[in-house]
XYZ file of C-alpha atoms in Angstrom:
555
model
C 140.176 81.387 254.416
C 143.518 83.183 254.508
C 144.838 84.876 257.606
C 145.511 88.589 257.824
C 148.673 89.577 259.704
C 149.848 93.094 260.389
C 152.890 94.302 258.432
C 155.011 93.903 261.564
C 153.838 90.339 262.179
C 154.241 89.485 258.497
C 157.853 90.596 258.719
C 158.368 88.409 261.787
C 156.727 85.291 260.342
C 157.987 85.416 256.750
C 161.330 83.636 257.313
C 159.686 80.625 258.930
C 156.882 79.626 256.514
C 156.569 79.083 252.772
C 153.432 81.228 252.675
C 151.544 83.516 255.065
C 148.352 83.576 253.019
C 147.781 80.099 251.591
C 145.968 77.458 253.666
C 148.500 74.835 252.551
C 152.053 75.799 253.444
C 155.405 74.476 254.612
C 157.424 75.067 257.763
C 161.043 76.236 257.632
C 161.708 75.357 261.255
C 163.847 72.945 263.302
C 162.299 69.516 263.682
C 161.684 69.947 267.402
C 159.906 73.261 266.950
C 157.810 71.909 264.080
C 156.805 68.867 266.111
C 155.914 70.877 269.204
C 154.014 73.353 267.064
C 151.934 70.588 265.469
C 151.225 69.032 268.839
C 150.186 72.379 270.334
C 148.137 72.971 267.171
C 145.992 69.914 268.000
C 145.052 71.464 271.339
C 144.258 75.002 270.225
C 141.628 76.850 268.232
C 144.302 79.170 266.822
C 145.944 78.764 263.428
C 149.422 77.260 263.368
C 151.119 80.484 262.279
C 149.306 82.404 265.013
C 150.431 79.877 267.644
C 154.026 80.252 266.483
C 153.746 84.025 266.662
C 152.073 84.070 270.077
C 153.773 81.198 271.876
C 157.095 80.312 270.264
C 158.650 83.245 268.435
C 160.997 85.410 270.468
C 163.445 88.259 269.932
C 166.387 85.890 269.522
C 164.611 84.199 266.650
C 163.956 87.521 264.930
C 167.604 88.461 265.189
C 168.635 85.108 263.769
C 166.162 85.232 260.898
C 167.821 88.225 259.263
C 170.719 86.024 258.179
C 170.034 84.143 254.953
C 166.221 84.429 255.096
C 164.393 81.376 256.293
C 167.242 80.010 258.393
C 166.101 78.039 261.392
C 166.335 79.432 264.903
C 169.509 78.586 266.788
C 169.617 76.201 269.754
C 169.529 79.228 272.060
C 166.391 80.667 270.497
C 163.214 81.055 272.475
C 161.364 78.856 269.979
C 163.723 75.937 270.646
C 163.650 76.496 274.406
C 159.853 76.623 274.459
C 159.598 73.555 272.252
C 161.858 71.532 274.536
C 159.948 72.695 277.595
C 156.782 71.533 275.856
C 158.268 68.089 275.197
C 159.489 67.807 278.779
C 155.958 68.435 279.923
C 154.076 66.323 277.369
C 156.405 63.619 276.072
C 158.468 62.882 279.150
C 155.906 63.868 281.743
C 152.798 62.286 280.235
C 154.249 59.743 277.838
C 152.357 60.994 274.796
C 154.482 59.084 272.267
C 152.578 60.386 269.263
C 154.268 63.786 269.482
C 157.628 62.055 268.920
C 156.397 61.140 265.439
C 156.124 64.798 264.443
C 159.823 65.531 264.010
C 162.725 63.666 262.531
C 166.388 63.820 261.647
C 168.911 62.658 259.072
C 171.844 60.594 260.375
C 174.855 59.358 258.374
C 176.567 56.160 259.530
C 179.882 55.816 257.719
C 182.441 53.035 257.827
C 180.161 50.462 259.435
C 180.049 46.784 258.556
C 177.314 45.069 256.602
C 176.374 43.252 259.821
C 175.630 46.598 261.464
C 173.961 47.947 258.325
C 171.469 45.060 258.374
C 170.684 45.812 262.036
C 169.998 49.468 261.225
C 167.901 48.650 258.170
C 165.864 46.145 260.145
C 164.250 49.160 261.865
C 161.445 48.957 259.345
C 158.839 51.425 260.645
C 159.619 55.137 260.822
C 163.169 54.761 259.468
C 164.126 55.243 255.817
C 167.616 53.903 254.977
C 169.830 54.321 251.931
C 172.983 52.213 251.663
C 176.200 52.348 249.653
C 175.869 50.093 246.612
C 178.093 47.131 245.791
C 176.942 47.506 242.166
C 178.283 51.006 241.496
C 181.173 51.128 243.985
C 184.293 49.000 243.659
C 185.958 47.543 246.739
C 189.437 46.926 245.339
C 191.084 50.034 246.778
C 192.494 50.122 250.328
C 191.130 52.673 252.776
C 192.949 55.558 254.499
C 194.675 53.110 256.874
C 196.195 51.209 253.946
C 194.095 48.122 254.582
C 191.071 46.869 252.703
C 187.611 48.092 253.705
C 186.542 45.615 256.351
C 185.581 45.951 259.999
C 188.136 44.941 262.610
C 185.676 43.351 265.018
C 187.105 44.197 268.478
C 186.238 40.929 270.225
C 187.858 38.890 267.467
C 190.812 41.269 267.275
C 191.532 40.765 270.969
C 191.140 36.975 270.721
C 193.445 34.166 269.514
C 191.490 34.289 266.221
C 192.906 37.678 265.220
C 195.488 36.411 262.719
C 193.130 33.936 261.047
C 190.482 36.650 260.748
C 192.793 39.250 259.224
C 194.394 36.754 256.855
C 191.031 35.520 255.553
C 189.622 39.044 255.170
C 192.626 40.248 253.201
C 192.627 37.170 250.997
C 188.972 37.738 250.049
C 189.607 41.373 249.140
C 192.856 40.620 247.321
C 191.053 38.065 245.174
C 188.249 40.556 244.461
C 190.821 43.198 243.502
C 192.768 40.819 241.254
C 189.648 39.728 239.353
C 187.758 42.999 238.902
C 189.461 44.177 235.699
C 189.568 40.683 234.129
C 185.875 40.255 234.968
C 184.983 43.579 233.345
C 186.866 42.417 230.260
C 185.113 39.032 230.343
C 181.648 40.590 230.548
C 182.514 43.007 227.739
C 183.923 40.240 225.521
C 181.073 37.830 226.188
C 178.504 40.346 224.987
C 180.096 42.887 222.637
C 178.342 46.225 222.242
C 177.509 45.581 218.590
C 175.430 42.510 219.566
C 173.293 44.355 222.106
C 169.762 45.510 221.361
C 167.916 48.058 223.449
C 165.325 50.797 223.096
C 165.843 54.377 222.025
C 165.829 56.497 225.245
C 163.429 59.027 223.694
C 161.167 57.140 221.317
C 161.305 53.614 222.707
C 162.027 52.232 219.226
C 164.429 49.264 218.830
C 168.035 50.444 218.655
C 171.363 48.786 217.863
C 174.877 50.155 218.191
C 175.210 50.191 214.409
C 172.210 52.509 214.194
C 173.400 54.585 217.158
C 176.698 55.308 215.396
C 174.830 57.315 212.803
C 174.070 59.955 215.434
C 176.894 61.349 217.591
C 174.642 61.941 220.600
C 173.126 58.461 220.409
C 176.564 56.914 220.056
C 177.759 58.607 223.244
C 174.619 57.512 225.097
C 175.060 53.936 223.945
C 178.751 53.728 224.801
C 178.304 55.364 228.209
C 175.385 53.107 229.114
C 177.248 50.022 227.911
C 180.373 50.840 229.960
C 178.303 51.483 233.099
C 176.324 48.279 232.638
C 179.383 46.106 232.056
C 181.098 47.538 235.118
C 177.950 47.077 237.237
C 177.565 43.454 236.164
C 181.198 42.715 237.005
C 180.664 44.229 240.459
C 177.450 42.219 240.868
C 179.344 39.001 240.138
C 182.360 39.690 242.330
C 180.355 40.919 245.323
C 180.159 37.209 246.188
C 183.691 37.515 247.603
C 182.846 40.413 249.918
C 182.477 39.409 253.573
C 179.782 40.635 255.934
C 182.556 42.692 257.561
C 182.789 44.866 254.407
C 182.539 48.523 255.334
C 179.645 50.503 253.969
C 177.828 53.798 254.487
C 174.170 54.064 255.478
C 172.098 57.222 255.520
C 169.009 57.222 257.727
C 166.022 59.486 257.996
C 163.654 58.739 260.834
C 161.072 60.211 263.127
C 161.961 60.721 266.758
C 159.956 57.776 268.057
C 161.634 55.387 265.612
C 165.088 56.629 266.547
C 164.296 56.125 270.235
C 163.357 52.496 269.577
C 166.423 51.991 267.378
C 168.735 53.358 270.071
C 167.132 51.137 272.689
C 167.838 48.147 270.452
C 171.428 49.150 269.622
C 172.292 49.728 273.284
C 170.908 46.290 274.155
C 172.453 44.041 271.505
C 175.238 41.585 272.178
C 177.204 42.686 269.097
C 179.815 45.240 270.142
C 179.622 47.245 266.918
C 175.910 47.887 267.436
C 176.520 49.211 270.940
C 179.402 51.276 269.574
C 177.091 52.904 267.027
C 174.452 53.713 269.647
C 176.461 56.288 271.588
C 177.608 58.542 268.690
C 174.182 58.274 267.077
C 172.571 59.315 270.344
C 175.008 62.221 270.653
C 174.188 63.396 267.132
C 170.458 63.137 267.755
C 170.883 65.089 271.001
C 172.130 67.964 268.853
C 169.224 67.646 266.417
C 166.130 66.353 268.234
C 167.132 65.872 271.890
C 163.574 65.979 273.186
C 162.661 62.887 271.152
C 165.502 60.629 272.343
C 165.750 61.547 276.022
C 164.411 58.176 277.117
C 166.663 56.064 274.877
C 168.788 53.642 276.877
C 169.785 50.024 277.291
C 166.704 47.818 277.745
C 167.251 45.077 280.302
C 164.002 43.527 279.086
C 165.346 43.229 275.540
C 168.717 41.945 276.743
C 167.104 39.234 278.868
C 164.471 38.080 276.406
C 167.030 37.885 273.591
C 169.410 35.805 275.704
C 166.666 33.532 277.033
C 165.184 32.916 273.576
C 168.583 32.074 272.106
C 169.399 29.697 274.945
C 166.057 27.898 274.623
C 166.427 27.591 270.838
C 169.821 25.981 271.277
C 168.459 23.590 273.899
C 165.318 22.594 272.034
C 166.409 22.639 268.386
C 170.116 21.825 268.253
C 170.903 18.341 267.068
C 168.098 18.120 264.532
C 169.173 17.493 260.953
C 168.473 20.370 258.567
C 165.709 19.442 256.161
C 166.464 20.084 252.534
C 164.203 22.756 251.053
C 163.985 24.734 247.868
C 165.009 28.392 247.765
C 161.418 29.504 248.502
C 158.777 27.650 250.507
C 155.229 28.893 251.042
C 154.718 28.013 254.707
C 151.339 29.548 255.373
C 148.511 31.340 253.587
C 144.833 32.049 254.200
C 142.561 29.580 252.417
C 139.739 32.139 252.527
C 141.846 35.048 251.278
C 139.923 35.518 248.058
C 136.614 35.863 249.906
C 138.166 38.345 252.314
C 139.686 40.442 249.531
C 136.435 40.555 247.561
C 134.480 41.510 250.687
C 136.991 44.276 251.434
C 136.547 45.573 247.883
C 132.767 45.782 248.232
C 132.590 46.933 251.861
C 133.348 50.708 251.437
C 130.539 50.980 248.913
C 127.958 49.123 251.028
C 125.957 49.801 254.192
C 126.303 46.303 255.597
C 128.529 44.895 258.350
C 131.756 43.285 257.145
C 130.660 39.835 258.319
C 127.483 40.044 256.247
C 129.395 41.221 253.177
C 131.729 38.240 253.498
C 128.780 35.866 253.733
C 127.240 37.358 250.605
C 130.533 37.161 248.710
C 130.553 33.387 249.195
C 127.288 33.221 247.223
C 128.635 35.084 244.183
C 129.040 33.207 240.925
C 132.563 32.777 239.532
C 131.888 35.332 236.805
C 130.657 37.873 239.362
C 133.729 37.323 241.541
C 135.982 38.016 238.612
C 134.038 41.142 237.732
C 134.487 42.510 241.254
C 138.201 41.782 241.289
C 138.858 43.065 237.766
C 136.954 46.291 238.461
C 139.070 46.918 241.546
C 142.419 46.232 239.853
C 141.362 48.194 236.781
C 143.542 49.004 233.820
C 146.896 49.685 235.467
C 149.179 51.711 233.190
C 152.409 50.970 235.042
C 153.623 49.629 238.378
C 153.124 52.989 240.079
C 149.375 52.591 239.683
C 149.000 50.962 243.097
C 146.027 48.687 243.854
C 144.096 49.536 247.035
C 144.227 48.261 250.580
C 141.597 45.546 250.083
C 144.542 43.410 248.963
C 145.971 43.658 252.480
C 143.471 40.984 253.558
C 145.505 38.194 251.912
C 148.704 37.159 253.749
C 151.534 34.806 252.825
C 154.470 33.487 254.851
C 157.566 32.374 252.944
C 160.700 30.667 254.210
C 163.576 31.728 251.974
C 167.154 30.623 251.605
C 169.384 32.690 249.375
C 172.825 34.205 249.311
C 173.669 37.094 251.598
C 174.056 39.400 248.606
C 170.444 39.038 247.520
C 169.244 39.151 251.127
C 170.753 42.642 251.407
C 168.440 43.815 248.621
C 165.232 42.130 249.746
C 165.671 42.872 253.458
C 165.200 46.613 252.986
C 161.476 46.430 252.210
C 159.449 48.018 254.958
C 155.798 47.008 255.126
C 156.193 43.352 255.969
C 157.390 41.114 258.791
C 160.685 39.344 258.357
C 163.299 37.784 260.579
C 166.614 36.222 259.660
C 168.891 33.686 261.234
C 172.539 34.533 261.909
C 174.860 34.726 258.918
C 176.584 31.361 258.635
C 178.426 29.073 256.233
C 176.217 26.106 257.193
C 173.894 26.374 254.178
C 176.558 26.411 251.488
C 177.142 29.074 248.865
C 176.096 30.130 245.375
C 178.667 30.341 242.596
C 177.885 32.936 239.909
C 178.119 31.129 236.535
C 180.373 33.876 235.204
C 182.985 32.969 237.837
C 183.396 29.551 236.247
C 183.068 30.843 232.687
C 185.796 33.428 233.288
C 188.172 30.768 234.636
C 188.058 31.768 238.310
C 186.354 28.670 239.730
C 189.411 27.327 241.554
C 190.239 30.583 243.325
C 186.553 31.151 244.164
C 186.223 27.697 245.732
C 189.448 28.231 247.647
C 188.155 31.540 249.062
C 184.830 30.038 250.101
C 186.438 27.027 251.775
C 188.958 29.206 253.605
C 186.182 31.445 254.861
C 184.131 28.440 256.032
C 187.101 27.029 257.920
C 187.786 30.344 259.685
C 184.074 30.756 260.410
C 183.917 27.337 262.092
C 187.042 28.142 264.081
C 185.720 31.476 265.344
C 182.092 30.426 265.858
C 183.117 27.740 268.340
C 184.120 30.571 270.718
C 182.355 33.650 269.355
C 179.197 32.602 267.452
C 177.745 36.105 266.995
C 181.050 37.670 265.973
C 181.775 34.871 263.480
C 179.092 36.396 261.229
C 181.594 39.019 260.068
C 183.671 36.426 258.192
C 180.795 35.142 256.025
C 181.108 36.093 252.304
C 178.088 37.351 250.408
C 178.036 34.133 248.341
C 176.949 32.090 251.381
C 173.267 31.457 251.906
C 171.211 32.871 254.755
C 167.763 31.685 255.827
C 164.952 34.083 256.670
C 161.191 34.325 256.548
C 158.951 36.995 255.066
C 155.297 37.474 255.969
C 153.549 39.977 253.755
C 150.159 40.826 252.392
C 149.202 40.726 248.731
C 149.462 44.488 248.314
C 153.076 44.545 249.498
C 153.794 41.390 247.499
C 152.726 43.254 244.337
C 155.017 46.180 245.157
C 157.904 43.837 245.975
C 157.312 41.654 242.939
C 156.955 44.379 240.353
C 159.917 46.354 241.702
C 162.335 43.466 242.197
C 161.700 41.762 238.850
C 162.591 44.827 236.791
C 165.136 43.930 234.086
C 167.895 45.891 235.838
C 167.469 43.856 239.028
C 170.096 41.340 240.126
C 169.258 37.886 238.694
C 169.569 36.244 242.123
C 166.767 38.190 243.760
C 164.705 38.304 240.571
C 164.610 34.492 240.741
C 163.533 34.485 244.415
C 160.679 36.914 243.754
C 159.545 34.994 240.688
C 159.422 31.832 242.822
C 157.355 33.598 245.478
C 154.852 34.678 242.863
C 154.776 31.260 241.237
C 153.661 29.858 244.603
C 151.081 32.630 245.090
C 149.720 31.802 241.652
C 149.340 28.131 242.587
C 147.176 28.803 245.643
C 145.393 32.010 244.546
C 145.335 32.188 240.728
C 142.734 34.964 240.654
C 144.551 37.165 243.155
C 147.834 36.565 241.368
C 146.459 38.396 238.333
C 146.874 41.643 240.280
C 150.634 41.657 239.682
C 150.209 43.076 236.193
C 153.803 44.232 235.781
C 155.662 41.263 237.239
C 158.474 40.402 234.807
C 159.043 36.660 234.339
C 161.864 36.970 231.803
C 165.595 36.491 232.297
C 168.058 39.059 231.001
C 171.669 39.378 229.954
C 172.879 42.886 230.784
C 169.367 43.704 231.971
C 170.650 46.949 233.458
C 171.431 48.353 230.023
C 168.119 50.056 229.255
C 168.066 51.771 232.659
C 171.622 52.988 232.071
C 170.560 54.329 228.682
C 167.864 56.398 230.362
C 170.388 57.616 232.935
C 172.865 58.661 230.246
C 170.082 60.434 228.381
C 169.029 62.351 231.514
C 172.637 63.289 232.250
C 173.045 64.633 228.737
C 169.915 66.751 229.187
C 171.323 68.199 232.415
C 174.809 68.930 231.063
C 175.154 72.526 229.784
C 176.175 72.865 226.163
C 179.791 73.897 225.591
């Protein structure tokens, strides 16, 4: 039922809501006001718009709203002041953390290292990150200071290792810069455009460059997509040279509670760059959502437990020889996962306790079990048809070792548990086959060996800071624990043809192991791609070029 406001009240409210009559509407308000309004909403019989009118809106807000219609109240507005007073009373006074989930902010972190970026992106719940790509951005141009884009780690820079660090960093970037154009030429020459086959961006029909030349628009699409794909593959190959110190940009959106936890972590870490990010991030958030981050500070608990755990690990585990493993090992899985998934499928449509449903599932015939599972998965049309949460009852724990470059891509997934070891040169490195084919093997090996030598030199004194020297080609070890539902999302997304071959291989291995232990459940990953591709990015670039042409005004 729609609300009826007087003409005067309608005039007051109009700038702050997308509708004054519809029951579903949006708020054009600062995050703090919106969050406080929602929280107050849960404790009142009034409508949300009425609460705003009665309890938050003041004369200062009305004066502000006449500029540019819908602009948010200023920091001096009564709405903001009342919202912050509300948070002081509820959030700080009573510790009701849930209200800190009702507002968020966007934060840009520019010119930070990949070490710091991984710390930020490890905040997996309540934070949504987006990072500068090494696929579409070249790193062969010096920055404003005339030097290449790498982080001058302050502890190293003030140590006897300064010269070795700078020399190694510059050598890695100089080699990258020297090889980027030759690598683009190599990729282009190794797969000429007239040998490529792809699909028409509109019809999906097979298309070759010879056919595309018959149509001017198609020819431009094909050539633009081919150039972009060749350049992206060259960048994918040469990213192996980039060190963890490489500067990047990360954009974050997060709710207040998540930012509070992230700040607590940043303030408490041993790595100086993380602590250096904490203060300006906190200052920015104090201008955007101060009520949500008032309690953020260094956590002595986190500092102590981190130090104690590291010391114990070194005492108890150092000295043991590293066991040789494959790139992916399935460490743990539930032997009864299929029963649990089937019971979870049937449970919402029953009137029985979960334990009883599980007992009855065990008595089903094989054909009946398959019927239940197939009915639940259904006829998925594409990967965005997501299977339901019954699949969250099957869990898998994988130990993975892969190069730092592919770790950067897989680490950003949110709904799973993962933890990595420090970046190191101890596990060796991967050499892209194109490096050898293009004649760069000797210089690549030289770069990797130089980096390993400098890493060993620095890590003897500064083990945490030595991570900055590690090139993306070196392998890192981490584990991932995830349920079947997330494994489907991860698998179907990260095996798309345009994906990097390194992480496509890791995901395919994970799913090969899932298939060995749970063949029925593995059928749920309908759109997992098991193929390998040369210039797999091409079809996606064709679609991009097509969309760009649709958006470009005719001349």
